């Protein structure tokens, strides 16, 4: 167990040297004395958004991933660009983030702030973390306790996104390196990759696998032939770049372990998905979770909790934004 750090100067030094070691500041009952109903307020908004459109689920989940992997879980991805600053959300890797994710957080923040005791007391970063847990549960996934106490970040730049997000072409070494830089293990990475059991992808993100893989093999040989033909039918050459397809071809609206069963059949949409089965170092975990949904759910909850601790802002590192999309 990590020893308690008492001296303020030493605590600050620890935060600087080990930015991921911030879970000591997070706790599930963080708002108990100021906004005790925050979780039910956020859940109510998420439920309403979910009833309006299923896109709320993958949009919110993806927003949380993209937020945490760039400068930590601090809601910096929600900041809108201004004349003097191009923010994270306008980076090419973030342009496909669906508006329903942003809208969910902004509406939940408004609902929380409508309660007098809660006004300007709950961070956008925490609201995003709560909303992510709720959309997972609404789509059939596990519900878990969310650690709270994050502050909202004070910076959001386009340049800060460069090299921070996993790419569809990544192999296992690249995935492990990126996730490992955030204190996440290979097991965590394989669990978190199952977020691809929900949501959509534009054809351009995988077109090379089905048309231009190599001079010898236009289609990626690790791709199921029937699935490749199906993808070619939905994404013909020179297709409208706005066209998107389901990432999970079997249960696209359910959070489940079908993601791993699909990998066993060669039906991972991205190279970064299929490599989890192709590579013998990760294949045993894929096989285990394809057979045991309870074990997968437990691993996913653990990984989500760990991811939620990445780069948490405390003290002078952040504040509580009045408007999630703009700095105070």
XYZ file of C-alpha atoms in Angstrom:
328
model
C 0.000 0.000 0.000
C 1.321 3.455 -0.914
C 2.446 5.427 2.135
C 0.584 8.651 2.904
C 2.533 11.738 1.897
C 2.207 14.397 4.576
C 4.531 17.239 3.606
C 2.854 19.594 1.085
C 6.113 20.207 -0.803
C 6.761 16.477 -1.096
C 3.192 15.902 -2.239
C 3.617 18.510 -4.971
C 6.891 16.933 -6.043
C 5.203 13.539 -6.206
C 2.467 14.926 -8.462
C 5.038 16.480 -10.790
C 7.220 13.394 -11.032
C 4.390 10.874 -11.135
C 1.387 12.596 -12.757
C -0.630 9.360 -12.956
C -0.408 8.784 -9.205
C -3.367 11.006 -8.404
C -5.915 8.461 -7.279
C -5.271 9.472 -3.641
C -7.232 12.662 -4.407
C -10.120 10.731 -5.974
C -12.880 9.073 -4.009
C -16.363 7.870 -4.774
C -18.127 10.083 -2.239
C -16.218 13.256 -3.137
C -19.379 15.370 -3.521
C -21.309 13.868 -0.591
C -21.354 17.112 1.384
C -21.923 19.594 -1.438
C -23.915 17.820 -4.154
C -25.010 14.432 -2.797
C -27.379 13.715 -5.707
C -24.888 14.418 -8.484
C -24.878 10.832 -9.757
C -28.667 10.609 -10.060
C -28.807 14.041 -11.735
C -26.247 13.029 -14.350
C -27.900 9.641 -14.837
C -31.253 11.317 -15.495
C -29.782 13.453 -18.269
C -27.954 10.471 -19.782
C -31.175 8.437 -19.760
C -32.984 11.225 -21.623
C -30.227 11.517 -24.208
C -30.151 7.736 -24.633
C -33.890 7.732 -25.354
C -33.347 10.405 -28.013
C -30.488 8.621 -29.790
C -28.364 5.530 -29.264
C -25.369 7.481 -30.592
C -25.180 8.948 -27.074
C -23.544 5.691 -25.944
C -20.526 5.363 -28.262
C -20.158 9.157 -28.490
C -19.801 9.619 -24.734
C -17.585 6.570 -24.263
C -15.232 7.665 -27.035
C -15.152 11.228 -25.726
C -13.894 9.961 -22.359
C -11.114 7.909 -24.004
C -9.973 10.808 -26.147
C -10.050 13.141 -23.169
C -8.044 10.949 -20.799
C -5.347 10.028 -23.322
C -4.486 13.671 -24.028
C -3.204 15.494 -20.931
C -5.355 13.388 -18.623
C -9.041 13.174 -17.692
C -9.693 16.911 -17.445
C -12.478 17.654 -19.971
C -9.987 19.560 -22.155
C -11.374 17.783 -25.225
C -14.688 19.637 -24.737
C -13.144 23.114 -25.010
C -14.139 24.991 -28.169
C -11.525 26.667 -30.332
C -11.242 30.450 -30.282
C -9.595 33.018 -32.531
C -6.386 32.725 -30.559
C -6.367 28.964 -29.892
C -7.189 25.829 -31.852
C -8.359 23.337 -29.246
C -8.049 19.544 -28.976
C -11.478 18.861 -30.437
C -10.410 20.303 -33.809
C -7.424 17.980 -34.209
C -7.942 15.577 -37.159
C -8.032 12.613 -34.740
C -10.936 14.226 -32.877
C -13.050 15.526 -35.750
C -15.030 12.275 -35.842
C -16.112 12.623 -32.201
C -19.913 12.715 -32.391
C -21.669 15.811 -31.110
C -23.971 13.769 -28.890
C -21.099 13.058 -26.496
C -20.360 16.751 -26.003
C -24.079 17.509 -25.722
C -24.521 14.872 -23.013
C -21.866 16.460 -20.794
C -23.046 20.028 -21.395
C -26.664 19.130 -20.609
C -25.662 17.166 -17.517
C -23.560 20.107 -16.303
C -26.561 22.420 -16.754
C -28.781 20.034 -14.784
C -26.237 19.764 -11.963
C -25.747 23.537 -11.803
C -29.518 24.050 -11.664
C -29.403 22.647 -8.125
C -28.385 25.540 -5.812
C -25.976 23.556 -3.638
C -24.301 22.011 -6.670
C -23.794 25.146 -8.749
C -20.144 25.517 -9.814
C -19.144 22.707 -7.443
C -18.935 19.741 -9.845
C -16.308 19.559 -12.597
C -17.022 18.780 -16.225
C -14.322 16.111 -16.013
C -16.226 14.267 -13.288
C -19.515 14.644 -15.137
C -17.936 13.043 -18.219
C -16.608 10.164 -16.093
C -20.061 9.577 -14.580
C -21.856 9.839 -17.927
C -19.447 7.298 -19.427
C -20.239 4.776 -16.703
C -23.949 5.368 -17.278
C -23.898 4.860 -21.066
C -21.974 1.607 -20.633
C -24.639 0.334 -18.228
C -27.489 1.501 -20.486
C -26.080 -0.530 -23.378
C -25.860 -3.736 -21.345
C -22.414 -3.363 -19.823
C -21.388 -3.414 -16.171
C -22.046 -0.548 -13.776
C -19.212 0.421 -11.463
C -18.411 2.998 -8.799
C -16.783 6.104 -10.267
C -13.980 7.829 -8.397
C -14.529 11.604 -8.309
C -12.561 14.721 -7.485
C -11.030 15.737 -10.830
C -10.663 19.384 -11.746
C -11.090 20.719 -15.262
C -7.923 21.419 -17.214
C -6.618 24.894 -17.973
C -5.212 24.089 -21.418
C -6.498 22.577 -24.660
C -4.412 22.783 -27.814
C -4.428 21.022 -31.147
C -0.707 20.254 -30.881
C -1.169 18.413 -27.578
C -3.097 15.640 -29.356
C -0.243 14.672 -31.686
C 0.841 11.079 -31.076
C -1.385 10.639 -28.037
C -4.233 8.537 -29.450
C -4.111 4.916 -30.651
C -4.311 4.558 -34.429
C -6.280 1.897 -36.374
C -3.023 0.599 -37.867
C -1.244 -0.038 -34.549
C 0.311 -3.417 -33.765
C 0.565 -4.891 -30.277
C 3.913 -3.275 -29.478
C 2.594 0.163 -30.403
C -0.591 -0.364 -28.402
C 1.301 -1.572 -25.340
C 3.721 1.339 -25.566
C 0.991 3.973 -25.744
C -1.235 2.462 -23.056
C 1.793 1.673 -20.916
C 2.793 5.338 -20.961
C -0.389 5.945 -18.963
C 0.250 3.168 -16.469
C -2.113 0.750 -18.215
C -1.120 -2.894 -18.679
C -1.605 -5.100 -21.731
C -4.600 -6.641 -19.970
C -6.083 -3.171 -19.429
C -5.486 -2.318 -23.081
C -7.215 -5.472 -24.330
C -10.173 -4.785 -22.043
C -10.486 -1.139 -23.096
C -10.249 -2.092 -26.774
C -13.643 -3.757 -26.372
C -15.178 -0.273 -26.455
C -15.192 -1.075 -30.179
C -18.133 -3.357 -29.482
C -20.119 -0.115 -29.822
C -20.069 2.748 -32.272
C -19.165 3.464 -35.839
C -16.161 3.993 -38.074
C -15.707 5.920 -41.303
C -14.662 3.750 -44.232
C -11.399 5.651 -44.658
C -10.127 4.303 -41.347
C -9.882 0.728 -42.656
C -10.062 1.014 -46.467
C -6.416 -0.026 -46.828
C -7.242 -3.398 -45.238
C -9.890 -4.200 -47.833
C -8.376 -2.676 -50.997
C -4.712 -1.744 -50.730
C -3.149 -3.959 -48.067
C -0.118 -5.040 -50.113
C 0.898 -5.654 -53.759
C 0.583 -9.412 -53.194
C -2.638 -9.299 -51.201
C -5.020 -6.368 -51.743
C -7.114 -7.660 -48.805
C -5.516 -8.145 -45.384
C -5.155 -11.955 -45.065
C -6.023 -11.783 -41.348
C -9.472 -10.474 -42.303
C -12.327 -12.971 -42.598
C -13.081 -13.290 -46.338
C -16.821 -13.035 -45.925
C -16.471 -10.027 -43.652
C -14.056 -8.395 -46.107
C -16.619 -8.786 -48.890
C -19.300 -7.338 -46.627
C -17.088 -4.331 -45.846
C -16.348 -3.805 -49.540
C -20.100 -3.780 -50.200
C -20.706 -1.129 -47.538
C -17.565 0.841 -48.365
C -16.915 0.753 -52.118
C -13.822 2.499 -53.473
C -14.099 6.311 -53.443
C -17.109 6.147 -51.118
C -18.424 9.352 -49.556
C -16.007 9.991 -46.644
C -18.965 10.735 -44.377
C -20.240 7.151 -44.637
C -19.798 5.202 -41.400
C -20.484 1.573 -40.512
C -20.932 -0.378 -37.289
C -17.670 -1.434 -35.667
C -19.241 -4.601 -34.259
C -20.945 -6.538 -37.084
C -22.911 -8.814 -34.750
C -24.244 -6.854 -31.735
C -23.542 -3.181 -32.533
C -25.921 -1.789 -29.907
C -24.917 -4.018 -27.012
C -21.894 -3.729 -24.764
C -20.745 -7.352 -24.571
C -17.869 -9.737 -25.186
C -18.892 -10.343 -28.821
C -15.913 -8.128 -29.686
C -13.564 -10.970 -28.705
C -15.665 -13.627 -30.433
C -15.476 -11.538 -33.600
C -11.679 -11.363 -33.327
C -11.539 -15.158 -33.162
C -13.356 -15.229 -36.525
C -11.115 -12.614 -38.179
C -13.805 -9.954 -37.878
C -11.909 -7.177 -36.149
C -12.498 -3.971 -38.090
C -9.124 -2.318 -37.486
C -5.645 -3.787 -37.633
C -5.343 -2.650 -34.000
C -8.328 -4.865 -33.173
C -7.353 -7.987 -35.083
C -3.754 -7.863 -33.871
C -5.041 -8.741 -30.391
C -5.922 -12.204 -31.714
C -3.168 -12.556 -34.302
C -0.371 -11.843 -31.824
C 0.267 -14.902 -29.611
C 1.070 -12.653 -26.637
C -2.466 -11.284 -26.440
C -4.459 -14.156 -27.996
C -4.930 -16.090 -24.709
C -6.693 -13.095 -23.126
C -8.944 -12.699 -26.169
C -9.842 -16.399 -26.041
C -10.506 -16.258 -22.296
C -12.854 -13.280 -22.494
C -14.641 -14.620 -25.562
C -15.702 -17.506 -23.298
C -16.180 -15.647 -20.017
C -18.154 -12.406 -20.098
C -18.019 -12.007 -16.299
C -14.208 -12.054 -16.332
C -14.188 -9.522 -19.172
C -16.629 -7.214 -17.370
C -14.474 -7.277 -14.252
C -11.332 -6.505 -16.236
C -13.099 -3.696 -18.073
C -14.287 -2.061 -14.845
C -10.762 -2.255 -13.433
C -9.270 -0.763 -16.592
C -11.841 2.050 -16.742
C -11.107 2.979 -13.138
C -7.372 3.053 -13.857
C -7.890 5.109 -16.997
C -10.016 7.558 -15.029
C -6.963 8.326 -12.870
C -4.761 9.443 -15.772
C -3.371 12.943 -15.378
C -6.006 14.090 -12.883
C -5.800 17.814 -12.136
C -5.925 18.957 -8.509
C -5.191 22.185 -6.648
C -3.803 24.946 -8.871
C -3.584 22.558 -11.848
C -7.258 23.096 -12.672
C -10.596 24.548 -11.680
C -14.319 23.925 -12.049
C -15.515 25.368 -15.337
C -18.773 27.266 -15.396
C -19.147 26.366 -19.069
C -17.632 23.023 -20.070
C -16.790 24.303 -23.543
C -14.897 27.433 -22.431
C -12.264 28.362 -19.881
C -13.439 30.512 -16.970
